Short mmCIF file of C-alpha atoms in Angstrom, two decimals:
data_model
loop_
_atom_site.label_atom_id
_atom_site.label_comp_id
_atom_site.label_asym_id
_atom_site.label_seq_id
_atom_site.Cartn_x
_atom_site.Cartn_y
_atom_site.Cartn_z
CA UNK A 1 -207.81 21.77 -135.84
CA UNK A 2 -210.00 19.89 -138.26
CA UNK A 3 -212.73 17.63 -135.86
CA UNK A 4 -212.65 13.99 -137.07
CA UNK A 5 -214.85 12.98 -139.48
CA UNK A 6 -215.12 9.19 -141.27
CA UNK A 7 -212.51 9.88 -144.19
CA UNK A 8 -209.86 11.74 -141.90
CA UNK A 9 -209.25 8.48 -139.85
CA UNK A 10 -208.75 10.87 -136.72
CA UNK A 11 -210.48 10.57 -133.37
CA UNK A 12 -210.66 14.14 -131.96
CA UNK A 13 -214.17 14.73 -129.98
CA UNK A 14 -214.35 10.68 -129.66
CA UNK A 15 -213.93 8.68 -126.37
CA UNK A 16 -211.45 6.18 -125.62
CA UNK A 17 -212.40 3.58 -123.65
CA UNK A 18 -209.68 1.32 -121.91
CA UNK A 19 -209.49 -2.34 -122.66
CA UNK A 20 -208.81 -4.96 -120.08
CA UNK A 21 -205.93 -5.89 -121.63
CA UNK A 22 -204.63 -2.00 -121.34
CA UNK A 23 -201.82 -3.01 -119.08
CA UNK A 24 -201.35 0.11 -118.24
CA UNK A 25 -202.93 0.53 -114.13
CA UNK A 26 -203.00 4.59 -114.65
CA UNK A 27 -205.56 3.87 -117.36
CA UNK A 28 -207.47 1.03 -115.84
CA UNK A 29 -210.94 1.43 -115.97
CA UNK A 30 -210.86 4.76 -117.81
CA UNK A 31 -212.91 6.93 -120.07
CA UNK A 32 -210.50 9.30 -122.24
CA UNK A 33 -212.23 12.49 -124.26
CA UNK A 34 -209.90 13.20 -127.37
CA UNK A 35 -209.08 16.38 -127.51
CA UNK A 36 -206.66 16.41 -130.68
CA UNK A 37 -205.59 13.59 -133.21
CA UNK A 38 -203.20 14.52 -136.00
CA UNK A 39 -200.13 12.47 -137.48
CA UNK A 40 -198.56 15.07 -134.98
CA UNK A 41 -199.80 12.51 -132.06
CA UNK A 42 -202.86 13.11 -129.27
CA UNK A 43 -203.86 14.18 -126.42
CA UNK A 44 -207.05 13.66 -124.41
CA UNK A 45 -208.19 14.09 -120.75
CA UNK A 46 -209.63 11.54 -118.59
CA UNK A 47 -213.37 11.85 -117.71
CA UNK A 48 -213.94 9.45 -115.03
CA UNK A 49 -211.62 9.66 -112.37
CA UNK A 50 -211.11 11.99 -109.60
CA UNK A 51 -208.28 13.87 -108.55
CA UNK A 52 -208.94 13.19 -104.43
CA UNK A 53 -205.90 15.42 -103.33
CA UNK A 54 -207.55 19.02 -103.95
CA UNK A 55 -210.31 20.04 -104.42
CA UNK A 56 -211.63 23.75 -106.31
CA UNK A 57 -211.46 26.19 -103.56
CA UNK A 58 -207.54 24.44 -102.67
CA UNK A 59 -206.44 24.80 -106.67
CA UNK A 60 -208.21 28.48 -106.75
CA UNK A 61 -206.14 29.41 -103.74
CA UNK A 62 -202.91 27.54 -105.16
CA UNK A 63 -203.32 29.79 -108.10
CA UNK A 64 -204.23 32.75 -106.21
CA UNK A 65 -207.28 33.22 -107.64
CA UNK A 66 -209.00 35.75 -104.84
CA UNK A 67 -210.16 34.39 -101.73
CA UNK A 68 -212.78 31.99 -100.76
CA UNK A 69 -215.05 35.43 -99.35
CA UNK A 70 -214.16 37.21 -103.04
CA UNK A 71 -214.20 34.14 -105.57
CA UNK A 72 -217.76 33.47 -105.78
CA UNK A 73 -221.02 36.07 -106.11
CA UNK A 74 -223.91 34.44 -104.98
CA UNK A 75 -224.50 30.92 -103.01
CA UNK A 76 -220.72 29.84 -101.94
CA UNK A 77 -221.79 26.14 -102.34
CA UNK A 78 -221.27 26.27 -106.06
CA UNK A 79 -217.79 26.52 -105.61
CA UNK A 80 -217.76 22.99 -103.39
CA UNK A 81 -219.44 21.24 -105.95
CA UNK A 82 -217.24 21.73 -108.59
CA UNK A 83 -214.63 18.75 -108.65
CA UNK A 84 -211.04 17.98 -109.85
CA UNK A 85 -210.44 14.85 -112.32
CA UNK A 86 -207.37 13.50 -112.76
CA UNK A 87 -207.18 14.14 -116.46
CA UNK A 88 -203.65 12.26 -116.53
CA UNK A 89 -200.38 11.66 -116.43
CA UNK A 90 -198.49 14.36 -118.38
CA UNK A 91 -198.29 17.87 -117.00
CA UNK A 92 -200.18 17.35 -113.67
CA UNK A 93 -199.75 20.71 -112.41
CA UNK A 94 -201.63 22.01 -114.99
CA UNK A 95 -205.24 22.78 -115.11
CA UNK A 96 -207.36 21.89 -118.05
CA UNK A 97 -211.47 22.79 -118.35
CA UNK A 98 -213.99 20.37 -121.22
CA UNK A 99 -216.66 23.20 -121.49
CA UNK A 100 -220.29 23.70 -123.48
CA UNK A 101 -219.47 25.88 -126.52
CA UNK A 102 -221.48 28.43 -124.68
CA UNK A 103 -218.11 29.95 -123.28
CA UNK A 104 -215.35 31.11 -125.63
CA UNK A 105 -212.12 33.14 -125.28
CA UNK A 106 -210.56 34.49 -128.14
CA UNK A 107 -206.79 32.64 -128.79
CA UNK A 108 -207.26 30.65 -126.23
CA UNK A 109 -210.69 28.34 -126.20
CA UNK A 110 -209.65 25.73 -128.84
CA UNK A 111 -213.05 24.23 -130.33
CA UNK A 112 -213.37 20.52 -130.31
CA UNK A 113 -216.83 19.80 -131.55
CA UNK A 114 -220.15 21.79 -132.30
CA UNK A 115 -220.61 20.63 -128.23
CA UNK A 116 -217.30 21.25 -126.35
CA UNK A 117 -214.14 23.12 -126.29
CA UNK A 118 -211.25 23.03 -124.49
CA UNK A 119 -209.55 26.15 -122.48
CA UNK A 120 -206.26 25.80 -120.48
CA UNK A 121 -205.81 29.22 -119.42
CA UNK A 122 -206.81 30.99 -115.48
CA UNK A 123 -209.25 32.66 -117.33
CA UNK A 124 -211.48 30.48 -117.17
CA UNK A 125 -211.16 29.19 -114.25
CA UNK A 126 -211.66 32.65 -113.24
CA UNK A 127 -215.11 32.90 -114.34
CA UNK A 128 -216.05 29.68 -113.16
CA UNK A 129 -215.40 30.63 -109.52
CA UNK A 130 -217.04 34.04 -110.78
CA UNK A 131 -220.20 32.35 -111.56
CA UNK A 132 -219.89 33.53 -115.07
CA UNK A 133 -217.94 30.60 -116.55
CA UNK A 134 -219.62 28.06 -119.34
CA UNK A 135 -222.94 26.08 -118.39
CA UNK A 136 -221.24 22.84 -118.36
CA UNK A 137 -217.68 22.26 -117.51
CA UNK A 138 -215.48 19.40 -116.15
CA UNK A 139 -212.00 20.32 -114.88
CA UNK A 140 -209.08 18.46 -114.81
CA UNK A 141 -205.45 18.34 -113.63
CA UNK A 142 -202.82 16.71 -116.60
CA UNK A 143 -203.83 15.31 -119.42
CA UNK A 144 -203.16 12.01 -121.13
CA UNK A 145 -201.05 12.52 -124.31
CA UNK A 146 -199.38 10.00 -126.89
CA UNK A 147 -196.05 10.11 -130.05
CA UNK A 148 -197.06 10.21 -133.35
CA UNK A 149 -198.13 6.97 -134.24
CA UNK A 150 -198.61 5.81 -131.12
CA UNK A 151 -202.47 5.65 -130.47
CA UNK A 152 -202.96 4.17 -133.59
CA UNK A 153 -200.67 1.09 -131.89
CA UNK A 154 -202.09 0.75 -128.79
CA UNK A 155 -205.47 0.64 -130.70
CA UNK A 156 -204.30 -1.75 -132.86
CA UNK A 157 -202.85 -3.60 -129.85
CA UNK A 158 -206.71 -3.83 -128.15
CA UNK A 159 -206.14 -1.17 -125.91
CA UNK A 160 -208.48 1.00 -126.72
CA UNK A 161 -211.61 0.96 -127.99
CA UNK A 162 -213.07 4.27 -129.33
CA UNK A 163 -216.29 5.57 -130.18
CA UNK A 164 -219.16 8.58 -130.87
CA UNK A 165 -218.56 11.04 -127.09
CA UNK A 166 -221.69 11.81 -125.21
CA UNK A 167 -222.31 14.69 -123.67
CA UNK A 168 -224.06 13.76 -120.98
CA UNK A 169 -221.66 11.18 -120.42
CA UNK A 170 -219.30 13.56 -120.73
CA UNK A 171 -220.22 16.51 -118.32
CA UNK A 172 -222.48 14.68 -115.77
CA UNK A 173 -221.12 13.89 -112.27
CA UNK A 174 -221.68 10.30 -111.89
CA UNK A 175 -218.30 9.43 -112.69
CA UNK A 176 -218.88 5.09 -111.53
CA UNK A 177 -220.98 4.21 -114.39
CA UNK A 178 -219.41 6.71 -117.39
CA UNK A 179 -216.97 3.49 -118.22
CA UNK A 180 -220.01 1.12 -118.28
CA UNK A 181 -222.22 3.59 -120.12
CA UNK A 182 -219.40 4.63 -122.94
CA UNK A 183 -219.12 0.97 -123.53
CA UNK A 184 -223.08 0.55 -123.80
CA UNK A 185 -222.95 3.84 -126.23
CA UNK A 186 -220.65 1.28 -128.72
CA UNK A 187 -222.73 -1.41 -127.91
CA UNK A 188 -220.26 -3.29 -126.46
CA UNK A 189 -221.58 -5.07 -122.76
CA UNK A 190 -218.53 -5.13 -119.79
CA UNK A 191 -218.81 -9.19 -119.83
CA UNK A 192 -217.96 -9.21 -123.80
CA UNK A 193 -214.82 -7.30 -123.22
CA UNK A 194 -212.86 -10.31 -122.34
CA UNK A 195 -213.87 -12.03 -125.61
CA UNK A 196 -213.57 -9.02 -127.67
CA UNK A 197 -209.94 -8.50 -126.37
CA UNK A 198 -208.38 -11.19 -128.74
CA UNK A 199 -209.58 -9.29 -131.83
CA UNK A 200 -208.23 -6.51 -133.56
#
């Protein structure tokens, strides 16, 4: 996968930032990371919200993934503070980890930027709960994925605004102010959205 640069007009390693006008209530509000843009379609995961029905040591058992006296060496409260986001609405059941490039699994860590990569396999997950996973991760159930063509629409549409990703934003854990600070990344203020949804 090629990461998006000016000339390629494609948005992989960029956020998506939802637009009042979105219409859509399972996006309301919400901070996207792009994960791949082609004319084959796209697919990101969502940053900012929460996935309140399980949390790490539930999925790890789900998966059987060892036991909560096995999964972790060292201080058990790691595990707790790992959360799940809901990264979306396709493919719920499946587990998806944004991580710092220093982690990397050969044919199956797909790289996104010079920052983050992407892993989908138990693997990972695997040496998270071992303590051994990357140095910054965020986790998520689903992902968010759209036709060929159809980003560029909804974009076109004023659904979605997009713009440079932020690590920090990105990996950090304050997940009520990553909408207002992507939007302040762009330089864009949450009272101008209103005015700037009329514009293309």
């Amino acid at each position: 996968m090629t990461t998006a640069t000016p000339d390629s007009g494609f948005l992989d390693g960029q956020f998506l930032i939802a637009m009042p006008t979105m219409g859509d209530k399972r996006f309301e509000r919400t901070v996207i990371y792009l994960c791949a843009h082609s004319d084959q379609g796209a697919m990101g995961i969502v940053i900012n919200k929460l996935a309140p029905e399980i949390n790490f040591r539930d999925l790890l058992a789900q998966l059987d993934i060892g036991h909560d006296e096995e999964v972790v060496v060292g201080d058990p409260r790691n595990l707790d503070e790992i959360r799940v986001h809901r990264g979306g609405p396709v493919e719920t059941g499946r587990g998806f980890v944004l991580h710092s490039c220093d982690f990397f699994l050969e044919e199956a860590t797909l790289p996104i930027s010079d920052e983050v990569c992407l892993t989908a396999t138990l693997d990972v997950l695997r040496a998270i709960a071992d303590g051994e996973g990357p140095a910054e991760a965020l986790l998520a159930l689903g992902y968010a994925g759209w036709a060929p063509g159809q980003l560029e629409l909804e974009i076109q549409a004023n659904g979605w605004l997009n713009g440079p990703a932020d690590r920090a934003i990105l990996f950090d854990a304050d997940l009520e102010t990553k909408y207002d600070r992507a939007l302040s990344k762009i330089g864009v203020a949450q009272d101008r959205l209103s005015s700037l949804s009329g514009h293309a």
